[in-house]
Amino acid sequence: MTDQTVNYLIIVGPQGAGKGTQAAAVAPELSLEHVATGDLFRTILKSESELGDEVRKYYDQGALVPDELTIRVLFAHIERLQEEKPSLSGVLLDGFPRNAAQAASLDEALAERGESISAVVLIDVPRDELMKRLTGRLVCSSCGATFHREFNAPSKEGICDKCGGELFQRSDDTPEAVEKRLGIYYEQTEPILDHYREQGVLVTIDGNREIDTVAQDILLSLKERVSN
Ligand code: ADP
Ligand code: ADP
Ligand code: ZN
């Protein structure tokens, strides 16, 4: 463990808002490490371990993995990052926290480290736009990059532009699982935004525009909030 200060930022919004897409675009520009709990779980699922079997019970149904397990997986990953990259300037959390208990755990963990949240970026997209985005989403099996059959099509069908990996449709991007996940978002995740609004760290971005326009807007809003 290092004593260096790490910027903690959060990117939040409903499923399909473009968190993964935007995080991939802005994190390198701000020297942040993109940490997505969903990606951590997908890696665990691939490992075919006992932990993978436990995670799968929730994941495939679009249900949340229990908080205790999620927090353990997330902080183990952040600590590993800090050891591997002593110069790490910050992390951009994507997919965490998703409920009040996780938000409280994060506050507690940061307070213990003498750290706090620099900014929370909310990507705002109307609900009726989200299903179209999610049922057309394609994800790279090697690097995790995200595409869309129509809105952000890869240059070669089925192949990742970034690494040449194979693209697949996520097992939970079915209309049923999407409905369930969106329900959980509006019921459990959206209410925690008040907490960040009160702290004065919430930045709301209109996500219902072209991918590049949204990215520029996020960069502009975050540059002054990230200290390197
Ligand atoms: P999230 O991580 O918030 O669930 P993603 O970044 O995976 O969202 O984006 C969901 C889908 O919508 C992907 O297929 C992505 O290519 C597409 N997408 C992302 N941003 C936009 C946008 N501004 N306009 C149209 N489609 C988008
Ligand atoms: P989405 O936000 O589109 O539902 P993610 O890739 O962020 O997808 O997450 C996929 C799945 O991983 C979730 O449906 C859930 O099972 C699990 N997951 C991810 N983040 C969390 C979290 N913070 N708490 C509990 N479960 C999580
Ligand atoms: Zn790839």
XYZ file of N, CA and C and ligand atoms in Angstrom:
739
model
N 0.831 -1.214 0.000
C 0.000 0.000 0.000
C 0.860 1.256 0.000
N 0.442 2.230 -0.775
C 1.183 3.486 -0.778
C 0.368 4.551 -0.046
N 1.033 5.629 0.336
C 0.330 6.702 1.043
C -0.151 7.774 0.081
N 0.096 7.537 -1.202
C -0.225 8.555 -2.186
C -1.735 8.800 -2.282
N -2.118 10.052 -2.487
C -3.548 10.334 -2.619
C -4.044 9.877 -3.981
N -5.184 9.262 -3.958
C -5.791 8.785 -5.187
C -7.103 9.535 -5.360
N -7.352 10.044 -6.569
C -8.644 10.670 -6.847
C -9.682 9.572 -7.051
N -10.788 9.668 -6.347
C -11.888 8.735 -6.576
C -13.000 9.460 -7.298
N -13.313 8.990 -8.516
C -14.435 9.553 -9.268
C -15.419 8.432 -9.562
N -16.659 8.810 -9.740
C -17.697 7.819 -10.029
C -18.408 8.241 -11.310
N -18.682 7.273 -12.184
C -19.533 7.553 -13.339
C -20.806 6.747 -13.130
N -21.944 7.406 -13.207
C -23.199 6.755 -12.854
C -24.275 7.113 -13.872
N -25.315 6.307 -13.930
C -26.416 6.530 -14.865
C -27.078 5.194 -15.103
N -28.256 5.207 -15.698
C -28.946 3.936 -15.929
C -28.169 3.060 -16.902
N -28.492 1.779 -16.920
C -27.899 0.849 -17.879
C -28.133 1.396 -19.280
N -27.077 1.473 -20.085
C -27.213 1.955 -21.453
C -26.958 3.444 -21.598
N -26.730 4.147 -20.493
C -26.498 5.590 -20.565
C -25.198 5.901 -21.306
N -24.267 4.919 -21.291
C -22.992 5.126 -21.965
C -21.824 5.245 -20.987
N -21.975 4.709 -19.793
C -20.906 4.810 -18.792
C -19.619 4.142 -19.268
N -19.752 2.903 -19.755
C -18.566 2.166 -20.199
C -17.910 2.856 -21.388
N -18.737 3.271 -22.334
C -18.244 3.949 -23.538
C -17.503 5.225 -23.154
N -18.107 6.014 -22.290
C -17.515 7.299 -21.906
C -16.291 7.108 -21.011
N -16.358 6.145 -20.113
C -15.209 5.909 -19.227
C -13.989 5.533 -20.056
N -14.203 4.684 -21.083
C -13.076 4.272 -21.929
C -12.487 5.490 -22.641
N -13.344 6.459 -22.999
C -12.856 7.637 -23.720
C -12.155 8.632 -22.798
N -12.695 8.865 -21.608
C -12.151 9.957 -20.794
C -11.104 9.526 -19.776
N -11.146 8.253 -19.314
C -10.210 7.850 -18.256
C -8.742 8.074 -18.646
N -8.320 7.642 -19.857
C -6.913 7.854 -20.209
C -6.545 9.337 -20.259
N -7.466 10.174 -20.716
C -7.206 11.616 -20.815
C -6.959 12.243 -19.452
N -7.557 11.648 -18.425
C -7.450 12.219 -17.077
C -6.495 11.399 -16.195
N -5.776 10.450 -16.816
C -4.896 9.522 -16.095
C -5.620 8.770 -14.991
N -6.835 8.352 -15.300
C -7.598 7.571 -14.328
C -7.668 6.126 -14.802
N -7.770 5.228 -13.838
C -7.954 3.816 -14.145
C -9.460 3.535 -14.104
N -10.003 3.001 -15.197
C -11.440 2.699 -15.257
C -11.691 1.379 -14.514
N -12.468 1.428 -13.457
C -12.749 0.220 -12.669
C -14.253 -0.051 -12.699
N -14.654 -1.082 -13.464
C -16.078 -1.401 -13.599
C -16.362 -2.714 -12.871
N -17.248 -2.651 -11.881
C -17.528 -3.883 -11.116
C -18.110 -4.968 -12.035
N -18.928 -4.571 -13.025
C -19.475 -5.568 -13.955
C -18.350 -6.297 -14.693
N -17.309 -5.554 -15.106
C -16.166 -6.185 -15.792
C -15.426 -7.124 -14.834
N -15.299 -6.705 -13.581
C -14.616 -7.573 -12.603
C -15.384 -8.887 -12.469
N -16.720 -8.781 -12.422
C -17.527 -10.001 -12.304
C -17.452 -10.844 -13.570
N -17.414 -10.195 -14.742
C -17.325 -10.983 -15.980
C -15.994 -11.744 -16.045
N -14.929 -11.150 -15.516
C -13.643 -11.855 -15.475
C -13.739 -13.055 -14.526
N -14.392 -12.841 -13.392
C -14.554 -13.940 -12.429
C -15.394 -15.067 -13.048
N -16.429 -14.698 -13.799
C -17.293 -15.717 -14.429
C -16.490 -16.589 -15.399
N -15.571 -15.937 -16.114
C -14.774 -16.672 -17.100
C -13.824 -17.670 -16.440
N -13.466 -17.394 -15.162
C -12.438 -18.196 -14.494
C -12.951 -19.579 -14.088
N -14.256 -19.832 -14.191
C -14.856 -21.117 -13.824
C -14.384 -21.605 -12.463
N -14.495 -20.746 -11.486
C -14.103 -21.084 -10.121
C -15.367 -21.173 -9.259
N -15.178 -21.508 -7.996
C -16.310 -21.539 -7.069
C -16.918 -20.149 -6.918
N -16.027 -19.153 -6.894
C -16.489 -17.767 -6.799
C -17.337 -17.425 -8.031
N -16.904 -17.943 -9.195
C -17.637 -17.731 -10.444
C -19.042 -18.321 -10.360
N -19.154 -19.518 -9.800
C -20.477 -20.161 -9.668
C -21.381 -19.339 -8.756
N -20.793 -18.785 -7.716
C -21.561 -17.970 -6.768
C -22.076 -16.691 -7.479
N -21.164 -16.035 -8.212
C -21.527 -14.793 -8.909
C -22.591 -15.066 -9.979
N -22.470 -16.188 -10.673
C -23.375 -16.493 -11.790
C -24.835 -16.574 -11.340
N -25.051 -17.041 -10.122
C -26.420 -17.175 -9.598
C -27.175 -15.855 -9.672
N -26.458 -14.771 -9.490
C -27.089 -13.442 -9.500
C -26.980 -12.817 -10.881
N -25.766 -12.882 -11.423
C -25.437 -12.155 -12.658
C -26.406 -12.450 -13.800
N -26.615 -13.725 -14.102
C -27.410 -14.075 -15.287
C -28.865 -13.649 -15.164
N -29.326 -13.447 -13.948
C -30.708 -12.998 -13.770
C -30.830 -11.488 -13.734
N -29.691 -10.810 -13.806
C -29.730 -9.353 -13.714
C -29.942 -8.882 -12.283
N -29.684 -9.758 -11.325
C -29.822 -9.367 -9.911
C -28.477 -8.866 -9.396
N -28.505 -8.066 -8.334
C -27.247 -7.581 -7.767
C -26.543 -8.708 -7.005
N -25.240 -8.758 -7.147
C -24.415 -9.656 -6.346
C -24.445 -9.089 -4.918
N -24.444 -9.943 -3.879
C -24.529 -9.397 -2.514
C -23.442 -8.342 -2.227
N -23.803 -7.336 -1.448
C -22.905 -6.201 -1.183
C -21.544 -6.636 -0.648
N -21.587 -7.550 0.324
C -20.336 -7.926 0.995
C -19.334 -8.488 -0.024
N -19.828 -9.353 -0.902
C -18.975 -9.974 -1.919
C -18.480 -8.920 -2.923
N -19.383 -8.018 -3.324
C -19.039 -6.972 -4.294
C -17.929 -6.077 -3.742
N -18.080 -5.680 -2.486
C -17.113 -4.772 -1.875
C -15.744 -5.447 -1.743
N -15.775 -6.740 -1.380
C -14.518 -7.476 -1.243
C -13.800 -7.526 -2.602
N -14.532 -7.856 -3.652
C -13.940 -7.965 -4.988
C -13.394 -6.601 -5.442
N -14.166 -5.541 -5.215
C -13.763 -4.204 -5.670
C -12.501 -3.710 -4.960
N -12.498 -3.782 -3.636
C -11.337 -3.228 -2.924
C -10.082 -4.075 -3.113
N -10.250 -5.391 -3.283
C -9.080 -6.231 -3.580
C -8.476 -5.755 -4.906
N -9.332 -5.427 -5.863
C -8.855 -4.975 -7.172
C -8.145 -3.623 -7.056
N -8.719 -2.686 -6.310
C -8.101 -1.361 -6.180
C -6.744 -1.471 -5.472
N -6.691 -2.331 -4.450
C -5.404 -2.477 -3.749
C -4.345 -3.078 -4.671
N -4.778 -4.015 -5.504
C -3.840 -4.610 -6.464
C -3.349 -3.539 -7.440
N -4.264 -2.702 -7.900
C -3.880 -1.622 -8.821
C -2.854 -0.698 -8.190
N -3.090 -0.359 -6.922
C -2.178 0.569 -6.237
C -0.791 -0.032 -6.083
N -0.755 -1.364 -5.867
C 0.552 -2.008 -5.744
C 1.261 -2.062 -7.086
N 0.482 -2.374 -8.126
C 1.082 -2.506 -9.450
C 1.495 -1.168 -10.038
N 0.721 -0.117 -9.697
C 0.997 1.207 -10.276
C 1.120 2.217 -9.163
N 2.276 2.337 -8.560
C 2.445 3.262 -7.442
C 2.151 4.709 -7.841
N 2.187 5.000 -9.151
C 1.938 6.380 -9.584
C 0.468 6.617 -9.920
N -0.386 5.642 -9.623
C -1.816 5.736 -9.933
C -2.389 7.062 -9.434
N -2.995 7.831 -10.363
C -3.479 9.134 -9.898
C -4.957 9.087 -9.524
N -5.677 8.100 -10.017
C -7.067 8.022 -9.610
C -7.819 6.883 -10.253
N -8.995 6.607 -9.708
C -9.850 5.572 -10.281
C -11.211 6.168 -10.644
N -11.740 5.675 -11.752
C -13.079 6.070 -12.190
C -13.975 4.850 -11.978
N -14.778 4.903 -10.925
C -15.630 3.760 -10.584
C -16.866 3.757 -11.467
N -17.166 2.592 -12.028
C -18.294 2.442 -12.952
C -19.094 1.229 -12.468
N -20.344 1.465 -12.076
C -21.167 0.351 -11.601
C -21.125 0.176 -10.093
N -20.500 1.082 -9.409
C -20.412 1.042 -7.948
C -20.279 2.471 -7.428
N -20.968 2.884 -6.372
C -21.976 2.120 -5.615
C -23.333 2.121 -6.314
N -24.118 1.085 -6.017
C -25.439 0.951 -6.638
C -26.576 1.007 -5.661
N -26.284 1.100 -4.396
C -27.367 1.228 -3.411
C -26.808 1.953 -2.192
N -27.700 2.282 -1.254
C -27.287 3.088 -0.099
C -26.212 2.376 0.726
N -26.332 1.062 0.876
C -25.355 0.335 1.693
C -23.962 0.409 1.054
N -23.912 0.278 -0.268
C -22.609 0.348 -0.945
C -22.036 1.758 -0.871
N -22.907 2.768 -0.970
C -22.429 4.152 -0.877
C -21.831 4.397 0.513
N -22.487 3.859 1.541
C -21.985 4.035 2.913
C -20.656 3.304 3.081
N -20.533 2.087 2.504
C -19.271 1.342 2.604
C -18.145 2.088 1.924
N -18.469 2.725 0.803
C -17.436 3.459 0.079
C -16.980 4.664 0.909
N -17.932 5.398 1.470
C -17.588 6.546 2.318
C -16.670 6.111 3.456
N -17.026 4.980 4.055
C -16.263 4.475 5.194
C -14.840 4.099 4.778
N -14.752 3.364 3.671
C -13.440 2.914 3.201
C -12.564 4.115 2.844
N -13.149 5.144 2.247
C -12.363 6.312 1.860
C -11.956 7.112 3.088
N -12.855 7.230 4.046
C -12.529 7.966 5.273
C -11.341 7.305 5.977
N -11.327 5.969 5.998
C -10.212 5.241 6.619
C -8.892 5.568 5.948
N -8.951 5.841 4.655
C -7.729 6.141 3.896
C -7.454 7.638 3.840
N -8.318 8.415 4.453
C -8.149 9.864 4.412
C -8.439 10.432 3.031
N -9.296 9.730 2.263
C -9.606 10.175 0.913
C -11.093 10.548 0.823
N -11.447 11.200 -0.286
C -12.864 11.491 -0.500
C -13.160 11.447 -1.998
N -14.411 11.581 -2.338
C -14.802 11.495 -3.741
C -14.631 12.866 -4.408
N -13.885 12.906 -5.512
C -13.636 14.182 -6.195
C -14.828 14.613 -7.035
N -15.497 13.650 -7.674
C -16.635 14.005 -8.523
C -17.464 12.769 -8.847
N -18.748 12.991 -9.045
C -19.671 11.943 -9.486
C -20.325 12.462 -10.765
N -20.078 11.778 -11.874
C -20.637 12.204 -13.156
C -21.893 11.396 -13.446
N -23.021 12.073 -13.517
C -24.271 11.399 -13.859
C -24.529 11.589 -15.349
N -24.629 10.478 -16.089
C -24.978 10.573 -17.509
C -26.478 10.372 -17.611
N -27.132 11.432 -18.048
C -28.580 11.479 -18.035
C -29.129 11.128 -19.419
N -29.911 10.050 -19.492
C -30.527 9.625 -20.759
C -31.957 9.179 -20.447
N -32.943 9.613 -21.261
C -34.326 9.204 -20.978
C -34.500 7.691 -21.073
N -35.375 7.167 -20.230
C -35.536 5.722 -20.128
C -35.899 5.061 -21.462
N -36.726 5.735 -22.292
C -37.171 5.058 -23.520
C -36.055 4.909 -24.558
N -34.938 5.548 -24.346
C -33.797 5.435 -25.261
C -32.923 4.207 -24.897
N -33.019 3.768 -23.653
C -32.051 2.806 -23.129
C -32.189 1.390 -23.694
N -33.425 0.930 -23.862
C -33.624 -0.453 -24.343
C -32.989 -0.637 -25.724
N -33.147 0.355 -26.621
C -32.563 0.271 -27.968
C -31.048 0.144 -27.891
N -30.483 0.912 -26.970
C -29.020 0.881 -26.844
C -28.554 -0.475 -26.327
N -29.289 -1.031 -25.360
C -28.804 -2.244 -24.693
C -29.005 -3.503 -25.523
N -30.138 -3.580 -26.237
C -30.369 -4.814 -26.988
C -29.483 -4.847 -28.247
N -28.863 -3.698 -28.625
C -27.948 -3.695 -29.767
C -26.491 -3.653 -29.331
N -26.259 -3.739 -28.029
C -24.873 -3.613 -27.529
C -24.042 -4.845 -27.871
N -22.788 -4.618 -28.238
C -21.824 -5.685 -28.501
C -20.582 -5.393 -27.667
N -20.042 -6.427 -27.043
C -18.890 -6.236 -26.158
C -17.746 -7.131 -26.627
N -16.523 -6.614 -26.539
C -15.356 -7.403 -26.957
C -14.996 -8.421 -25.881
N -14.814 -9.680 -26.313
C -14.510 -10.740 -25.348
C -13.077 -10.642 -24.843
N -12.196 -9.901 -25.545
C -10.814 -9.790 -25.061
C -10.574 -8.525 -24.262
N -10.995 -7.352 -24.788
C -10.602 -6.114 -24.102
C -11.783 -5.409 -23.432
N -13.001 -5.901 -23.639
C -14.160 -5.300 -22.961
C -14.711 -4.052 -23.637
N -14.122 -3.626 -24.753
C -14.623 -2.432 -25.446
C -16.079 -2.659 -25.876
N -16.844 -1.564 -25.930
C -18.273 -1.665 -26.215
C -18.603 -1.044 -27.568
N -19.454 -1.705 -28.315
C -19.924 -1.195 -29.601
C -21.441 -1.316 -29.650
N -22.015 -0.860 -30.764
C -23.460 -1.006 -30.960
C -23.698 -1.375 -32.417
N -24.592 -2.328 -32.641
C -24.873 -2.782 -34.014
C -25.157 -1.622 -34.951
N -25.846 -0.594 -34.447
C -26.299 0.505 -35.294
C -25.606 1.826 -34.946
N -25.575 2.155 -33.645
C -25.141 3.491 -33.217
C -23.627 3.652 -33.115
N -22.917 2.526 -33.017
C -21.453 2.598 -32.897
C -20.907 1.280 -33.446
N -21.173 1.073 -34.741
C -20.875 -0.229 -35.337
C -19.369 -0.417 -35.526
N -18.871 -1.630 -35.268
C -17.448 -1.907 -35.527
C -17.216 -1.907 -37.040
N -15.981 -1.607 -37.489
C -15.778 -1.544 -38.945
C -15.944 -2.920 -39.593
N -15.567 -3.998 -38.861
C -15.796 -5.353 -39.412
C -16.783 -6.056 -38.506
N -17.823 -6.599 -39.086
C -18.875 -7.205 -38.265
C -18.315 -8.271 -37.324
N -18.667 -8.167 -36.044
C -18.294 -9.199 -35.081
C -16.876 -9.090 -34.548
N -16.104 -8.088 -35.029
C -14.686 -7.970 -34.634
C -14.428 -6.621 -33.960
N -13.674 -6.655 -32.866
C -13.364 -5.441 -32.117
C -12.384 -4.547 -32.882
N -12.718 -3.260 -33.027
C -11.828 -2.302 -33.704
C -10.543 -2.076 -32.925
N -10.629 -2.221 -31.600
C -9.471 -1.867 -30.776
C -8.435 -2.971 -30.735
N -8.888 -4.255 -30.659
C -7.901 -5.324 -30.442
C -8.093 -6.527 -31.359
N -9.127 -6.515 -32.220
C -9.338 -7.658 -33.113
C -10.057 -8.825 -32.450
N -10.441 -8.653 -31.181
C -11.146 -9.722 -30.448
C -12.550 -9.937 -30.992
N -13.161 -11.029 -30.514
C -14.504 -11.373 -30.984
C -15.551 -10.626 -30.163
N -16.567 -10.101 -30.843
C -17.630 -9.387 -30.130
C -18.762 -10.349 -29.773
N -19.364 -10.136 -28.603
C -20.491 -10.978 -28.206
C -21.589 -10.123 -27.597
N -22.764 -10.731 -27.483
C -23.861 -10.041 -26.804
C -23.892 -10.553 -25.369
N -23.984 -9.657 -24.411
C -23.978 -10.067 -23.002
C -25.197 -10.921 -22.665
N -24.967 -11.915 -21.775
C -26.056 -12.838 -21.417
C -27.192 -12.117 -20.705
N -26.909 -10.921 -20.146
C -27.968 -10.196 -19.429
C -28.498 -9.009 -20.255
N -28.176 -8.936 -21.543
C -28.745 -7.880 -22.387
C -29.990 -8.374 -23.134
N -30.774 -9.192 -22.482
C -32.063 -9.605 -23.021
C -33.105 -8.615 -22.507
N -34.224 -8.418 -23.240
C -35.227 -7.452 -22.776
C -35.666 -7.707 -21.328
N -35.801 -8.965 -20.928
C -36.272 -9.277 -19.561
C -35.255 -8.825 -18.518
N -33.982 -9.206 -18.723
C -32.950 -8.853 -17.736
C -32.713 -7.338 -17.728
N -32.843 -6.696 -18.907
C -32.663 -5.237 -18.970
C -33.752 -4.555 -18.140
N -34.998 -4.985 -18.299
C -36.108 -4.403 -17.524
C -35.817 -4.525 -16.038
N -35.352 -5.703 -15.650
C -35.080 -5.948 -14.240
C -33.955 -5.032 -13.739
N -32.880 -4.928 -14.524
C -31.742 -4.111 -14.094
C -32.127 -2.638 -14.030
N -32.924 -2.179 -15.023
C -33.350 -0.772 -14.985
C -34.225 -0.515 -13.762
N -35.078 -1.488 -13.442
C -35.937 -1.359 -12.254
C -35.095 -1.167 -11.007
N -34.039 -1.970 -10.884
C -33.152 -1.868 -9.719
C -32.460 -0.503 -9.713
N -32.059 -0.017 -10.899
C -31.387 1.285 -10.964
C -32.297 2.390 -10.412
N -33.520 2.476 -10.946
C -34.385 3.589 -10.526
C -34.815 3.454 -9.068
N -34.899 2.218 -8.600
C -35.344 2.012 -7.226
C -34.209 2.184 -6.213
N -33.024 1.665 -6.545
C -31.954 1.627 -5.531
C -30.780 2.561 -5.791
N -30.453 2.791 -7.072
C -29.245 3.573 -7.364
C -29.549 5.062 -7.460
N -30.603 5.402 -8.191
C -30.896 6.821 -8.382
C -31.043 7.575 -7.046
N -31.699 6.977 -6.042
C -31.854 7.707 -4.771
C -30.532 8.084 -4.085
N -29.453 7.326 -4.331
C -28.194 7.667 -3.641
C -27.559 8.924 -4.223
N -28.061 9.400 -5.383
C -27.458 10.585 -5.992
C -27.660 11.829 -5.129
N -28.747 11.849 -4.359
C -29.001 12.996 -3.468
C -27.836 13.233 -2.515
N -27.285 12.119 -2.045
C -26.158 12.158 -1.124
C -24.979 12.930 -1.747
N -24.712 12.649 -3.009
C -23.594 13.314 -3.689
C -23.954 14.743 -4.098
N -25.234 14.944 -4.393
C -25.695 16.293 -4.738
C -25.479 17.206 -3.536
N -25.830 16.682 -2.345
C -25.663 17.485 -1.111
C -24.195 17.794 -0.839
N -23.321 16.844 -1.204
C -21.883 17.079 -0.989
C -21.292 18.026 -2.031
N -22.072 18.383 -3.038
C -21.598 19.299 -4.075
C -20.646 18.673 -5.073
N -20.659 17.325 -5.189
C -19.736 16.676 -6.136
C -20.435 16.116 -7.373
N -21.756 16.267 -7.437
C -22.493 15.691 -8.573
C -22.459 16.605 -9.798
N -22.059 16.036 -10.938
C -22.036 16.771 -12.204
C -22.982 16.032 -13.152
N -23.998 16.712 -13.665
C -24.945 16.027 -14.560
C -24.642 16.377 -16.011
N -24.542 15.343 -16.849
C -24.198 15.517 -18.261
C -25.347 14.970 -19.105
N -25.751 15.710 -20.128
C -26.790 15.233 -21.039
C -26.185 14.154 -21.940
N -26.590 12.889 -21.708
C -26.006 11.765 -22.437
C -26.766 11.402 -23.698
N -27.783 12.185 -24.019
C -28.603 11.865 -25.186
C -28.112 12.630 -26.415
N -26.812 12.573 -26.641
C -26.182 13.250 -27.782
C -25.139 12.309 -28.362
N -24.460 12.732 -29.400
C -23.409 11.917 -30.015
C -22.348 11.545 -28.974
N -21.778 10.359 -29.121
C -20.786 9.856 -28.164
C -19.639 10.868 -27.957
N -19.105 11.435 -29.051
C -17.964 12.348 -28.923
C -18.334 13.648 -28.227
N -19.540 14.128 -28.479
C -19.994 15.374 -27.848
C -20.100 15.178 -26.333
N -20.641 14.021 -25.950
C -20.786 13.722 -24.522
C -19.402 13.637 -23.871
N -18.469 12.990 -24.564
C -17.113 12.828 -24.009
C -16.438 14.180 -23.786
N -16.594 15.081 -24.756
C -15.970 16.407 -24.617
C -16.546 17.152 -23.419
N -17.844 17.021 -23.251
C -18.531 17.684 -22.153
C -18.037 17.147 -20.796
N -17.876 15.829 -20.718
C -17.404 15.225 -19.464
C -15.980 15.701 -19.163
N -15.133 15.693 -20.190
C -13.734 16.101 -19.989
C -13.649 17.529 -19.468
N -14.450 18.379 -20.081
C -14.452 19.788 -19.704
C -14.855 19.947 -18.229
N -15.878 19.198 -17.827
C -16.370 19.316 -16.452
C -15.414 18.702 -15.439
N -14.653 17.685 -15.869
C -13.828 16.984 -14.881
C -12.427 17.533 -14.737
N -11.925 18.192 -15.776
C -10.521 18.614 -15.753
C -10.189 19.397 -14.497
N -11.085 20.310 -14.139
C -10.784 21.153 -12.971
C -10.952 20.408 -11.638
N -11.633 19.246 -11.684
C -11.891 18.532 -10.439
C -10.878 17.435 -10.134
N -10.029 17.108 -11.104
C -9.040 16.057 -10.882
C -7.685 16.700 -10.683
N -7.091 16.462 -9.518
C -5.768 17.039 -9.286
C -4.727 15.971 -9.547
N -3.733 16.292 -10.359
C -2.695 15.297 -10.654
C -1.400 15.600 -9.946
P -23.508 1.582 -19.798
O -22.083 1.235 -19.453
O -23.961 2.860 -19.188
O -24.471 0.475 -19.553
P -22.534 1.456 -22.572
O -21.385 2.380 -22.600
O -22.261 0.011 -22.554
O -23.544 1.845 -21.363
O -23.482 1.823 -23.811
C -24.669 1.071 -24.070
C -24.843 0.908 -25.580
O -25.209 2.171 -26.149
C -23.599 0.456 -26.308
O -23.974 -0.408 -27.344
C -22.990 1.764 -26.840
O -22.251 1.559 -28.049
C -24.229 2.599 -27.105
N -24.019 4.044 -26.830
C -23.251 4.605 -25.862
N -23.325 5.961 -25.898
C -24.166 6.255 -26.918
C -24.653 7.503 -27.475
N -24.277 8.708 -26.971
N -25.516 7.421 -28.505
C -25.892 6.215 -29.014
N -25.480 5.024 -28.539
C -24.623 5.027 -27.504
P -25.367 -3.123 -15.932
O -25.035 -1.877 -15.168
O -25.589 -2.891 -17.371
O -26.451 -3.929 -15.295
P -22.743 -4.139 -15.222
O -21.788 -4.651 -16.234
O -22.405 -2.917 -14.505
O -24.115 -4.038 -15.982
O -23.053 -5.274 -14.165
C -23.450 -6.561 -14.573
C -23.890 -7.366 -13.363
O -22.805 -7.456 -12.413
C -25.043 -6.756 -12.559
O -26.316 -7.083 -13.094
C -24.820 -7.423 -11.193
O -25.201 -8.788 -11.222
C -23.302 -7.387 -11.082
N -22.836 -6.118 -10.460
C -22.085 -5.147 -11.050
N -21.839 -4.138 -10.184
C -22.441 -4.468 -9.018
C -22.578 -3.847 -7.744
N -22.025 -2.630 -7.484
N -23.258 -4.499 -6.791
C -23.815 -5.706 -7.017
N -23.760 -6.349 -8.191
C -23.072 -5.759 -9.190
Zn -11.251 -5.648 -28.011
